[in-house]
Amino acid sequence: MALVENGKDIFETMFENNVVVCYIGPFDGQILSLLASNIEDSLWDDPKRGKKFFKIFIELSQNIYLYSKEKVDGLDKSAGVGLIMIKEYDEYFQFITGNMVDHNDYVKLTDKCDQIISKSRDELREFKRQQRSLSRSDSDGGNIGIIQSTILSGYPPSYTFHKVDDNNYFYILSIRIDK
């Protein structure tokens, strides 16, 4: 009985906080495909906006898949573990992602997010071209997805880190997309 009551509390909390999608776990290909198709088909009447929404979802999910410090112990051992939440408001949706990163990634991501926030749309396009031209060993990784999501949404991302211990942080990124 307690589990049912707790489930009801969770549902009510999510409902009160405008949560329309929430997933926590491994971000492997099968799960991403299932989530992406359901999100693309169910939240939009306008196919053009649906595609933009879908692209942002894929970009942010791939960042978790590739760069989360936590990895799944299942079939796809390279799949990162994290969360994605989509909240709906009258005028926009808010994508929220979260995953574990180590101290080095914390430093790199803080710098990259600050750079992304400070740039105009045209500067972001040039920045994305520069990042793509870097060799894999020269790149900080995970930057292009955040840059592309920012270009697509038209709004700067917001981000925060919660320190877990001396070397680990929980990284939360939020992107807005107008309806």
GROMACS .gro file of N, CA and C in nm:
model
  537
    1MET      N    1   0.081  -0.119   0.000
    1MET     CA    2   0.000   0.000   0.000
    1MET      C    3   0.086   0.127   0.000
    2ALA      N    4   0.198   0.125   0.073
    2ALA     CA    5   0.285   0.243   0.080
    2ALA      C    6   0.340   0.278  -0.058
    3LEU      N    7   0.375   0.177  -0.139
    3LEU     CA    8   0.428   0.203  -0.272
    3LEU      C    9   0.324   0.275  -0.358
    4VAL      N   10   0.200   0.233  -0.350
    4VAL     CA   11   0.093   0.297  -0.426
    4VAL      C   12   0.077   0.441  -0.382
    5GLU      N   13   0.078   0.464  -0.253
    5GLU     CA   14   0.065   0.601  -0.203
    5GLU      C   15   0.183   0.686  -0.247
    6ASN      N   16   0.304   0.631  -0.241
    6ASN     CA   17   0.422   0.705  -0.287
    6ASN      C   18   0.412   0.733  -0.436
    7GLY      N   19   0.365   0.635  -0.512
    7GLY     CA   20   0.347   0.654  -0.656
    7GLY      C   21   0.249   0.767  -0.685
    8LYS      N   22   0.143   0.772  -0.609
    8LYS     CA   23   0.045   0.879  -0.624
    8LYS      C   24   0.108   1.014  -0.592
    9ASP      N   25   0.190   1.020  -0.487
    9ASP     CA   26   0.258   1.145  -0.451
    9ASP      C   27   0.353   1.189  -0.563
   10ILE      N   28   0.425   1.092  -0.619
   10ILE     CA   29   0.517   1.124  -0.729
   10ILE      C   30   0.438   1.178  -0.847
   11PHE      N   31   0.330   1.111  -0.884
   11PHE     CA   32   0.247   1.156  -0.995
   11PHE      C   33   0.196   1.298  -0.971
   12GLU      N   34   0.144   1.322  -0.853
   12GLU     CA   35   0.090   1.455  -0.822
   12GLU      C   36   0.199   1.562  -0.827
   13THR      N   37   0.316   1.530  -0.776
   13THR     CA   38   0.428   1.625  -0.779
   13THR      C   39   0.468   1.656  -0.923
   14MET      N   40   0.478   1.552  -1.005
   14MET     CA   41   0.515   1.574  -1.144
   14MET      C   42   0.406   1.655  -1.216
   15PHE      N   43   0.282   1.622  -1.193
   15PHE     CA   44   0.170   1.693  -1.255
   15PHE      C   45   0.171   1.840  -1.213
   16GLU      N   46   0.190   1.866  -1.086
   16GLU     CA   47   0.193   2.004  -1.035
   16GLU      C   48   0.311   2.083  -1.091
   17ASN      N   49   0.418   2.014  -1.131
   17ASN     CA   50   0.537   2.080  -1.184
   17ASN      C   51   0.546   2.073  -1.335
   18ASN      N   52   0.433   2.046  -1.402
   18ASN     CA   53   0.423   2.050  -1.548
   18ASN      C   54   0.507   1.947  -1.621
   19VAL      N   55   0.544   1.837  -1.558
   19VAL     CA   56   0.626   1.735  -1.621
   19VAL      C   57   0.538   1.650  -1.713
   20VAL      N   58   0.575   1.645  -1.843
   20VAL     CA   59   0.501   1.563  -1.938
   20VAL      C   60   0.580   1.439  -1.979
   21VAL      N   61   0.711   1.442  -1.964
   21VAL     CA   62   0.797   1.327  -1.993
   21VAL      C   63   0.909   1.325  -1.889
   22CYS      N   64   0.937   1.208  -1.836
   22CYS     CA   65   1.050   1.193  -1.746
   22CYS      C   66   1.105   1.053  -1.762
   23TYR      N   67   1.235   1.046  -1.788
   23TYR     CA   68   1.301   0.917  -1.800
   23TYR      C   69   1.433   0.924  -1.725
   24ILE      N   70   1.459   0.820  -1.645
   24ILE     CA   71   1.586   0.807  -1.573
   24ILE      C   72   1.638   0.667  -1.600
   25GLY      N   73   1.762   0.658  -1.644
   25GLY     CA   74   1.821   0.527  -1.670
   25GLY      C   75   1.925   0.533  -1.780
   26PRO      N   76   1.954   0.418  -1.841
   26PRO     CA   77   2.054   0.414  -1.949
   26PRO      C   78   1.999   0.476  -2.077
   27PHE      N   79   2.083   0.547  -2.147
   27PHE     CA   80   2.046   0.610  -2.274
   27PHE      C   81   2.107   0.528  -2.388
   28ASP      N   82   2.052   0.408  -2.409
   28ASP     CA   83   2.100   0.325  -2.519
   28ASP      C   84   2.013   0.348  -2.642
   29GLY      N   85   2.054   0.291  -2.755
   29GLY     CA   86   1.986   0.313  -2.882
   29GLY      C   87   1.840   0.276  -2.881
   30GLN      N   88   1.805   0.164  -2.823
   30GLN     CA   89   1.665   0.120  -2.822
   30GLN      C   90   1.577   0.214  -2.743
   31ILE      N   91   1.622   0.253  -2.627
   31ILE     CA   92   1.543   0.342  -2.542
   31ILE      C   93   1.530   0.479  -2.606
   32LEU      N   94   1.640   0.531  -2.662
   32LEU     CA   95   1.634   0.661  -2.727
   32LEU      C   96   1.538   0.659  -2.845
   33SER      N   97   1.540   0.554  -2.922
   33SER     CA   98   1.451   0.542  -3.038
   33SER      C   99   1.305   0.542  -2.994
   34LEU      N  100   1.275   0.465  -2.892
   34LEU     CA  101   1.138   0.458  -2.842
   34LEU      C  102   1.091   0.592  -2.786
   35LEU      N  103   1.172   0.653  -2.703
   35LEU     CA  104   1.136   0.783  -2.645
   35LEU      C  105   1.121   0.889  -2.754
   36ALA      N  106   1.217   0.893  -2.847
   36ALA     CA  107   1.216   0.994  -2.951
   36ALA      C  108   1.091   0.984  -3.038
   37SER      N  109   1.055   0.865  -3.079
   37SER     CA  110   0.938   0.853  -3.166
   37SER      C  111   0.810   0.890  -3.092
   38ASN      N  112   0.800   0.853  -2.966
   38ASN     CA  113   0.681   0.891  -2.889
   38ASN      C  114   0.674   1.042  -2.867
   39ILE      N  115   0.787   1.103  -2.839
   39ILE     CA  116   0.791   1.247  -2.816
   39ILE      C  117   0.758   1.323  -2.944
   40GLU      N  118   0.819   1.281  -3.054
   40GLU     CA  119   0.797   1.351  -3.181
   40GLU      C  120   0.650   1.343  -3.224
   41ASP      N  121   0.588   1.229  -3.202
   41ASP     CA  122   0.450   1.208  -3.249
   41ASP      C  123   0.344   1.264  -3.155
   42SER      N  124   0.376   1.280  -3.028
   42SER     CA  125   0.269   1.310  -2.933
   42SER      C  126   0.262   1.454  -2.884
   43LEU      N  127   0.367   1.531  -2.895
   43LEU     CA  128   0.366   1.664  -2.835
   43LEU      C  129   0.342   1.778  -2.934
   44TRP      N  130   0.339   1.749  -3.063
   44TRP     CA  131   0.330   1.857  -3.161
   44TRP      C  132   0.223   1.831  -3.266
   45ASP      N  133   0.151   1.935  -3.301
   45ASP     CA  134   0.060   1.929  -3.416
   45ASP      C  135   0.131   1.976  -3.542
   46ASP      N  136   0.228   2.065  -3.525
   46ASP     CA  137   0.302   2.123  -3.636
   46ASP      C  138   0.428   2.039  -3.662
   47PRO      N  139   0.437   1.972  -3.779
   47PRO     CA  140   0.553   1.885  -3.807
   47PRO      C  141   0.688   1.959  -3.805
   48LYS      N  142   0.690   2.085  -3.849
   48LYS     CA  143   0.816   2.161  -3.850
   48LYS      C  144   0.868   2.181  -3.707
   49ARG      N  145   0.779   2.221  -3.618
   49ARG     CA  146   0.819   2.239  -3.478
   49ARG      C  147   0.852   2.105  -3.415
   50GLY      N  148   0.778   2.002  -3.452
   50GLY     CA  149   0.806   1.868  -3.401
   50GLY      C  150   0.946   1.822  -3.436
   51LYS      N  151   0.991   1.853  -3.557
   51LYS     CA  152   1.127   1.813  -3.598
   51LYS      C  153   1.233   1.888  -3.518
   52LYS      N  154   1.210   2.016  -3.492
   52LYS     CA  155   1.304   2.094  -3.411
   52LYS      C  156   1.312   2.036  -3.270
   53PHE      N  157   1.197   2.008  -3.215
   53PHE     CA  158   1.187   1.949  -3.083
   53PHE      C  159   1.260   1.816  -3.078
   54PHE      N  160   1.236   1.733  -3.179
   54PHE     CA  161   1.299   1.602  -3.192
   54PHE      C  162   1.452   1.616  -3.199
   55LYS      N  163   1.500   1.710  -3.279
   55LYS     CA  164   1.645   1.730  -3.294
   55LYS      C  165   1.709   1.769  -3.161
   56ILE      N  166   1.643   1.857  -3.087
   56ILE     CA  167   1.697   1.897  -2.957
   56ILE      C  168   1.700   1.777  -2.862
   57PHE      N  169   1.593   1.700  -2.862
   57PHE     CA  170   1.588   1.579  -2.779
   57PHE      C  171   1.705   1.487  -2.812
   58ILE      N  172   1.729   1.463  -2.941
   58ILE     CA  173   1.838   1.373  -2.982
   58ILE      C  174   1.973   1.430  -2.940
   59GLU      N  175   1.996   1.558  -2.965
   59GLU     CA  176   2.125   1.619  -2.929
   59GLU      C  177   2.153   1.605  -2.779
   60LEU      N  178   2.054   1.636  -2.697
   60LEU     CA  179   2.074   1.631  -2.552
   60LEU      C  180   2.088   1.487  -2.503
   61SER      N  181   2.011   1.397  -2.560
   61SER     CA  182   2.020   1.256  -2.522
   61SER      C  183   2.154   1.195  -2.560
   62GLN      N  184   2.203   1.231  -2.677
   62GLN     CA  185   2.334   1.180  -2.720
   62GLN      C  186   2.444   1.227  -2.628
   63ASN      N  187   2.433   1.348  -2.574
   63ASN     CA  188   2.534   1.394  -2.478
   63ASN      C  189   2.537   1.304  -2.356
   64ILE      N  190   2.421   1.262  -2.309
   64ILE     CA  191   2.418   1.170  -2.195
   64ILE      C  192   2.474   1.035  -2.236
   65TYR      N  193   2.430   0.983  -2.349
   65TYR     CA  194   2.478   0.854  -2.400
   65TYR      C  195   2.631   0.851  -2.407
   66LEU      N  196   2.688   0.957  -2.462
   66LEU     CA  197   2.833   0.958  -2.486
   66LEU      C  198   2.917   1.001  -2.367
   67TYR      N  199   2.867   1.097  -2.287
   67TYR     CA  200   2.955   1.164  -2.193
   67TYR      C  201   2.923   1.145  -2.045
   68SER      N  202   2.814   1.077  -2.013
   68SER     CA  203   2.786   1.054  -1.871
   68SER      C  204   2.896   0.968  -1.811
   69LYS      N  205   2.939   1.004  -1.692
   69LYS     CA  206   3.041   0.924  -1.625
   69LYS      C  207   2.988   0.787  -1.587
   70GLU      N  208   2.860   0.779  -1.555
   70GLU     CA  209   2.799   0.650  -1.521
   70GLU      C  210   2.765   0.577  -1.650
   71LYS      N  211   2.802   0.451  -1.657
   71LYS     CA  212   2.771   0.367  -1.773
   71LYS      C  213   2.687   0.249  -1.726
   72VAL      N  214   2.606   0.198  -1.817
   72VAL     CA  215   2.516   0.088  -1.786
   72VAL      C  216   2.591  -0.045  -1.790
   73ASP      N  217   2.545  -0.141  -1.714
   73ASP     CA  218   2.605  -0.273  -1.711
   73ASP      C  219   2.531  -0.372  -1.800
   74GLY      N  220   2.454  -0.324  -1.895
   74GLY     CA  221   2.375  -0.413  -1.981
   74GLY      C  222   2.446  -0.446  -2.110
   75LEU      N  223   2.367  -0.466  -2.214
   75LEU     CA  224   2.421  -0.505  -2.345
   75LEU      C  225   2.510  -0.396  -2.406
   76ASP      N  226   2.469  -0.272  -2.394
   76ASP     CA  227   2.543  -0.161  -2.452
   76ASP      C  228   2.623  -0.093  -2.341
   77LYS      N  229   2.743  -0.143  -2.317
   77LYS     CA  230   2.825  -0.093  -2.205
   77LYS      C  231   2.873   0.051  -2.225
   78SER      N  232   2.857   0.105  -2.346
   78SER     CA  233   2.898   0.243  -2.369
   78SER      C  234   2.786   0.342  -2.341
   79ALA      N  235   2.665   0.293  -2.312
   79ALA     CA  236   2.552   0.382  -2.290
   79ALA      C  237   2.563   0.453  -2.156
   80GLY      N  238   2.556   0.584  -2.161
   80GLY     CA  239   2.559   0.663  -2.039
   80GLY      C  240   2.425   0.657  -1.967
   81VAL      N  241   2.430   0.686  -1.838
   81VAL     CA  242   2.311   0.687  -1.754
   81VAL      C  243   2.281   0.831  -1.714
   82GLY      N  244   2.155   0.867  -1.718
   82GLY     CA  245   2.117   1.002  -1.681
   82GLY      C  246   1.967   1.017  -1.677
   83LEU      N  247   1.924   1.142  -1.688
   83LEU     CA  248   1.780   1.168  -1.688
   83LEU      C  249   1.747   1.274  -1.791
   84ILE      N  250   1.626   1.264  -1.841
   84ILE     CA  251   1.570   1.370  -1.925
   84ILE      C  252   1.429   1.394  -1.878
   85MET      N  253   1.396   1.520  -1.867
   85MET     CA  254   1.262   1.559  -1.825
   85MET      C  255   1.216   1.669  -1.920
   86ILE      N  256   1.090   1.663  -1.958
   86ILE     CA  257   1.031   1.767  -2.041
   86ILE      C  258   0.913   1.824  -1.965
   87LYS      N  259   0.917   1.955  -1.947
   87LYS     CA  260   0.810   2.025  -1.877
   87LYS      C  261   0.737   2.113  -1.978
   88GLU      N  262   0.605   2.120  -1.965
   88GLU     CA  263   0.526   2.199  -2.057
   88GLU      C  264   0.462   2.317  -1.984
   89TYR      N  265   0.478   2.434  -2.045
   89TYR     CA  266   0.416   2.557  -1.996
   89TYR      C  267   0.328   2.613  -2.108
   90ASP      N  268   0.256   2.719  -2.081
   90ASP     CA  269   0.164   2.774  -2.181
   90ASP      C  270   0.234   2.812  -2.311
   91GLU      N  271   0.352   2.873  -2.301
   91GLU     CA  272   0.420   2.926  -2.419
   91GLU      C  273   0.540   2.845  -2.466
   92TYR      N  274   0.587   2.751  -2.385
   92TYR     CA  275   0.710   2.680  -2.422
   92TYR      C  276   0.720   2.546  -2.349
   93PHE      N  277   0.817   2.466  -2.397
   93PHE     CA  278   0.860   2.345  -2.330
   93PHE      C  279   0.998   2.370  -2.273
   94GLN      N  280   1.032   2.298  -2.169
   94GLN     CA  281   1.165   2.305  -2.111
   94GLN      C  282   1.223   2.164  -2.106
   95PHE      N  283   1.336   2.145  -2.173
   95PHE     CA  284   1.411   2.020  -2.165
   95PHE      C  285   1.507   2.032  -2.049
   96ILE      N  286   1.511   1.931  -1.966
   96ILE     CA  287   1.607   1.927  -1.856
   96ILE      C  288   1.677   1.793  -1.863
   97THR      N  289   1.810   1.796  -1.870
   97THR     CA  290   1.887   1.672  -1.867
   97THR      C  291   1.980   1.674  -1.748
   98GLY      N  292   2.019   1.557  -1.703
   98GLY     CA  293   2.113   1.548  -1.593
   98GLY      C  294   2.194   1.420  -1.602
   99ASN      N  295   2.321   1.431  -1.567
   99ASN     CA  296   2.408   1.315  -1.562
   99ASN      C  297   2.534   1.346  -1.481
  100MET      N  298   2.599   1.240  -1.441
  100MET     CA  299   2.722   1.254  -1.363
  100MET      C  300   2.840   1.289  -1.454
  101VAL      N  301   2.926   1.377  -1.405
  101VAL     CA  302   3.052   1.411  -1.472
  101VAL      C  303   3.161   1.417  -1.367
  102ASP      N  304   3.286   1.400  -1.412
  102ASP     CA  305   3.396   1.412  -1.317
  102ASP      C  306   3.445   1.556  -1.314
  103HIS      N  307   3.545   1.583  -1.232
  103HIS     CA  308   3.594   1.719  -1.213
  103HIS      C  309   3.646   1.780  -1.343
  104ASN      N  310   3.719   1.704  -1.423
  104ASN     CA  311   3.771   1.757  -1.550
  104ASN      C  312   3.658   1.800  -1.643
  105ASP      N  313   3.553   1.716  -1.653
  105ASP     CA  314   3.439   1.753  -1.736
  105ASP      C  315   3.363   1.872  -1.678
  106TYR      N  316   3.357   1.881  -1.548
  106TYR     CA  317   3.294   1.995  -1.482
  106TYR      C  318   3.362   2.125  -1.526
  107VAL      N  319   3.494   2.126  -1.526
  107VAL     CA  320   3.569   2.246  -1.564
  107VAL      C  321   3.545   2.278  -1.712
  108LYS      N  322   3.555   2.176  -1.799
  108LYS     CA  323   3.535   2.197  -1.943
  108LYS      C  324   3.393   2.243  -1.974
  109LEU      N  325   3.294   2.178  -1.912
  109LEU     CA  326   3.155   2.212  -1.940
  109LEU      C  327   3.119   2.352  -1.890
  110THR      N  328   3.172   2.390  -1.776
  110THR     CA  329   3.147   2.524  -1.724
  110THR      C  330   3.198   2.627  -1.824
  111ASP      N  331   3.320   2.606  -1.873
  111ASP     CA  332   3.378   2.698  -1.971
  111ASP      C  333   3.296   2.701  -2.099
  112LYS      N  334   3.262   2.583  -2.153
  112LYS     CA  335   3.186   2.577  -2.278
  112LYS      C  336   3.048   2.638  -2.265
  113CYS      N  337   2.979   2.606  -2.158
  113CYS     CA  338   2.844   2.662  -2.138
  113CYS      C  339   2.851   2.814  -2.126
  114ASP      N  340   2.950   2.865  -2.055
  114ASP     CA  341   2.966   3.010  -2.043
  114ASP      C  342   2.993   3.073  -2.180
  115GLN      N  343   3.077   3.006  -2.262
  115GLN     CA  344   3.102   3.055  -2.398
  115GLN      C  345   2.975   3.055  -2.481
  116ILE      N  346   2.899   2.948  -2.474
  116ILE     CA  347   2.776   2.936  -2.552
  116ILE      C  348   2.677   3.044  -2.512
  117ILE      N  349   2.660   3.065  -2.384
  117ILE     CA  350   2.566   3.165  -2.334
  117ILE      C  351   2.602   3.306  -2.382
  118SER      N  352   2.732   3.333  -2.396
  118SER     CA  353   2.777   3.468  -2.430
  118SER      C  354   2.772   3.500  -2.579
  119LYS      N  355   2.739   3.402  -2.664
  119LYS     CA  356   2.746   3.423  -2.809
  119LYS      C  357   2.608   3.447  -2.872
  120SER      N  358   2.612   3.525  -2.980
  120SER     CA  359   2.491   3.546  -3.060
  120SER      C  360   2.468   3.422  -3.147
  121ARG      N  361   2.355   3.418  -3.213
  121ARG     CA  362   2.322   3.304  -3.301
  121ARG      C  363   2.427   3.285  -3.411
  122ASP      N  364   2.468   3.395  -3.475
  122ASP     CA  365   2.570   3.385  -3.580
  122ASP      C  366   2.705   3.340  -3.523
  123GLU      N  367   2.739   3.392  -3.406
  123GLU     CA  368   2.864   3.350  -3.342
  123GLU      C  369   2.859   3.201  -3.303
  124LEU      N  370   2.741   3.154  -3.262
  124LEU     CA  371   2.726   3.012  -3.229
  124LEU      C  372   2.745   2.924  -3.353
  125ARG      N  373   2.693   2.968  -3.466
  125ARG     CA  374   2.711   2.890  -3.591
  125ARG      C  375   2.860   2.878  -3.625
  126GLU      N  376   2.932   2.988  -3.612
  126GLU     CA  377   3.076   2.985  -3.639
  126GLU      C  378   3.148   2.899  -3.535
  127PHE      N  379   3.109   2.911  -3.411
  127PHE     CA  380   3.167   2.831  -3.303
  127PHE      C  381   3.146   2.682  -3.329
  128LYS      N  382   3.027   2.645  -3.377
  128LYS     CA  383   2.997   2.506  -3.410
  128LYS      C  384   3.088   2.457  -3.522
  129ARG      N  385   3.107   2.540  -3.626
  129ARG     CA  386   3.198   2.502  -3.736
  129ARG      C  387   3.340   2.480  -3.683
  130GLN      N  388   3.385   2.569  -3.594
  130GLN     CA  389   3.519   2.555  -3.535
  130GLN      C  390   3.531   2.425  -3.457
  131GLN      N  391   3.429   2.393  -3.377
  131GLN     CA  392   3.432   2.271  -3.296
  131GLN      C  393   3.433   2.146  -3.383
  132ARG      N  394   3.358   2.150  -3.494
  132ARG     CA  395   3.355   2.035  -3.585
  132ARG      C  396   3.489   2.014  -3.654
  133SER      N  397   3.562   2.124  -3.678
  133SER     CA  398   3.690   2.112  -3.748
  133SER      C  399   3.802   2.060  -3.657
  134LEU      N  400   3.781   2.062  -3.526
  134LEU     CA  401   3.882   2.010  -3.435
  134LEU      C  402   3.889   1.858  -3.446
  135SER      N  403   4.008   1.806  -3.433
  135SER     CA  404   4.020   1.660  -3.428
  135SER      C  405   3.960   1.611  -3.298
  136ARG      N  406   3.923   1.485  -3.294
  136ARG     CA  407   3.860   1.426  -3.175
  136ARG      C  408   3.949   1.447  -3.051
  137SER      N  409   4.081   1.438  -3.068
  137SER     CA  410   4.172   1.452  -2.954
  137SER      C  411   4.183   1.598  -2.907
  138ASP      N  412   4.155   1.694  -2.997
  138ASP     CA  413   4.161   1.835  -2.960
  138ASP      C  414   4.030   1.887  -2.902
  139SER      N  415   3.923   1.814  -2.927
  139SER     CA  416   3.790   1.859  -2.885
  139SER      C  417   3.763   1.821  -2.741
  140ASP      N  418   3.682   1.901  -2.673
  140ASP     CA  419   3.641   1.871  -2.537
  140ASP      C  420   3.527   1.772  -2.534
  141GLY      N  421   3.465   1.745  -2.647
  141GLY     CA  422   3.354   1.650  -2.653
  141GLY      C  423   3.226   1.707  -2.594
  142GLY      N  424   3.115   1.669  -2.652
  142GLY     CA  425   2.986   1.707  -2.599
  142GLY      C  426   2.945   1.850  -2.626
  143ASN      N  427   3.027   1.924  -2.696
  143ASN     CA  428   2.998   2.066  -2.716
  143ASN      C  429   2.899   2.091  -2.827
  144ILE      N  430   2.910   2.017  -2.935
  144ILE     CA  431   2.829   2.045  -3.052
  144ILE      C  432   2.680   2.025  -3.023
  145GLY      N  433   2.645   1.924  -2.944
  145GLY     CA  434   2.505   1.902  -2.911
  145GLY      C  435   2.445   2.018  -2.834
  146ILE      N  436   2.519   2.075  -2.743
  146ILE     CA  437   2.470   2.190  -2.666
  146ILE      C  438   2.462   2.313  -2.757
  147ILE      N  439   2.563   2.331  -2.841
  147ILE     CA  440   2.563   2.444  -2.934
  147ILE      C  441   2.444   2.433  -3.029
  148GLN      N  442   2.425   2.315  -3.089
  148GLN     CA  443   2.315   2.296  -3.183
  148GLN      C  444   2.179   2.314  -3.115
  149SER      N  445   2.164   2.263  -2.996
  149SER     CA  446   2.037   2.279  -2.923
  149SER      C  447   2.008   2.427  -2.895
  150THR      N  448   2.112   2.502  -2.864
  150THR     CA  449   2.096   2.645  -2.839
  150THR      C  450   2.056   2.719  -2.966
  151ILE      N  451   2.119   2.683  -3.078
  151ILE     CA  452   2.083   2.744  -3.207
  151ILE      C  453   1.938   2.712  -3.241
  152LEU      N  454   1.900   2.586  -3.228
  152LEU     CA  455   1.764   2.545  -3.262
  152LEU      C  456   1.659   2.610  -3.172
  153SER      N  457   1.689   2.620  -3.044
  153SER     CA  458   1.589   2.673  -2.951
  153SER      C  459   1.578   2.825  -2.958
  154GLY      N  460   1.690   2.891  -2.988
  154GLY     CA  461   1.690   3.037  -2.991
  154GLY      C  462   1.710   3.100  -2.854
  155TYR      N  463   1.733   3.017  -2.752
  155TYR     CA  464   1.753   3.065  -2.616
  155TYR      C  465   1.882   3.008  -2.559
  156PRO      N  466   1.951   3.085  -2.476
  156PRO     CA  467   2.072   3.030  -2.413
  156PRO      C  468   2.034   2.920  -2.313
  157PRO      N  469   2.119   2.822  -2.299
  157PRO     CA  470   2.092   2.718  -2.201
  157PRO      C  471   2.116   2.770  -2.060
  158SER      N  472   2.056   2.704  -1.965
  158SER     CA  473   2.094   2.729  -1.826
  158SER      C  474   2.151   2.598  -1.774
  159TYR      N  475   2.242   2.608  -1.681
  159TYR     CA  476   2.307   2.488  -1.631
  159TYR      C  477   2.347   2.508  -1.486
  160THR      N  478   2.368   2.396  -1.419
  160THR     CA  479   2.417   2.397  -1.283
  160THR      C  480   2.487   2.265  -1.256
  161PHE      N  481   2.569   2.265  -1.154
  161PHE     CA  482   2.638   2.144  -1.109
  161PHE      C  483   2.613   2.127  -0.960
  162HIS      N  484   2.587   2.005  -0.920
  162HIS     CA  485   2.574   1.973  -0.779
  162HIS      C  486   2.687   1.879  -0.742
  163LYS      N  487   2.770   1.923  -0.650
  163LYS     CA  488   2.886   1.843  -0.610
  163LYS      C  489   2.838   1.719  -0.534
  164VAL      N  490   2.884   1.603  -0.580
  164VAL     CA  491   2.849   1.475  -0.517
  164VAL      C  492   2.957   1.434  -0.418
  165ASP      N  493   3.082   1.446  -0.462
  165ASP     CA  494   3.198   1.419  -0.377
  165ASP      C  495   3.316   1.497  -0.435
  166ASP      N  496   3.438   1.469  -0.390
  166ASP     CA  497   3.554   1.548  -0.431
  166ASP      C  498   3.579   1.548  -0.582
  167ASN      N  499   3.537   1.444  -0.654
  167ASN     CA  500   3.567   1.437  -0.797
  167ASN      C  501   3.444   1.423  -0.885
  168ASN      N  502   3.323   1.422  -0.831
  168ASN     CA  503   3.204   1.397  -0.912
  168ASN      C  504   3.097   1.504  -0.890
  169TYR      N  505   3.032   1.537  -1.001
  169TYR     CA  506   2.928   1.639  -1.001
  169TYR      C  507   2.809   1.586  -1.080
  170PHE      N  508   2.689   1.628  -1.038
  170PHE     CA  509   2.570   1.601  -1.116
  170PHE      C  510   2.542   1.726  -1.197
  171TYR      N  511   2.550   1.712  -1.329
  171TYR     CA  512   2.538   1.822  -1.424
  171TYR      C  513   2.393   1.830  -1.474
  172ILE      N  514   2.332   1.946  -1.461
  172ILE     CA  515   2.195   1.967  -1.507
  172ILE      C  516   2.196   2.078  -1.612
  173LEU      N  517   2.138   2.047  -1.728
  173LEU     CA  518   2.130   2.141  -1.839
  173LEU      C  519   1.983   2.161  -1.874
  174SER      N  520   1.945   2.285  -1.899
  174SER     CA  521   1.806   2.316  -1.933
  174SER      C  522   1.803   2.400  -2.061
  175ILE      N  523   1.715   2.360  -2.154
  175ILE     CA  524   1.697   2.430  -2.281
  175ILE      C  525   1.548   2.459  -2.299
  176ARG      N  526   1.517   2.580  -2.340
  176ARG     CA  527   1.378   2.618  -2.366
  176ARG      C  528   1.349   2.609  -2.515
  177ILE      N  529   1.227   2.565  -2.549
  177ILE     CA  530   1.183   2.568  -2.688
  177ILE      C  531   1.038   2.618  -2.692
  178ASP      N  532   1.017   2.724  -2.768
  178ASP     CA  533   0.882   2.781  -2.777
  178ASP      C  534   0.788   2.686  -2.849
  179LYS      N  535   0.661   2.699  -2.814
  179LYS     CA  536   0.558   2.618  -2.881
  179LYS      C  537   0.529   2.672  -3.018
   0.00000   0.00000   0.00000
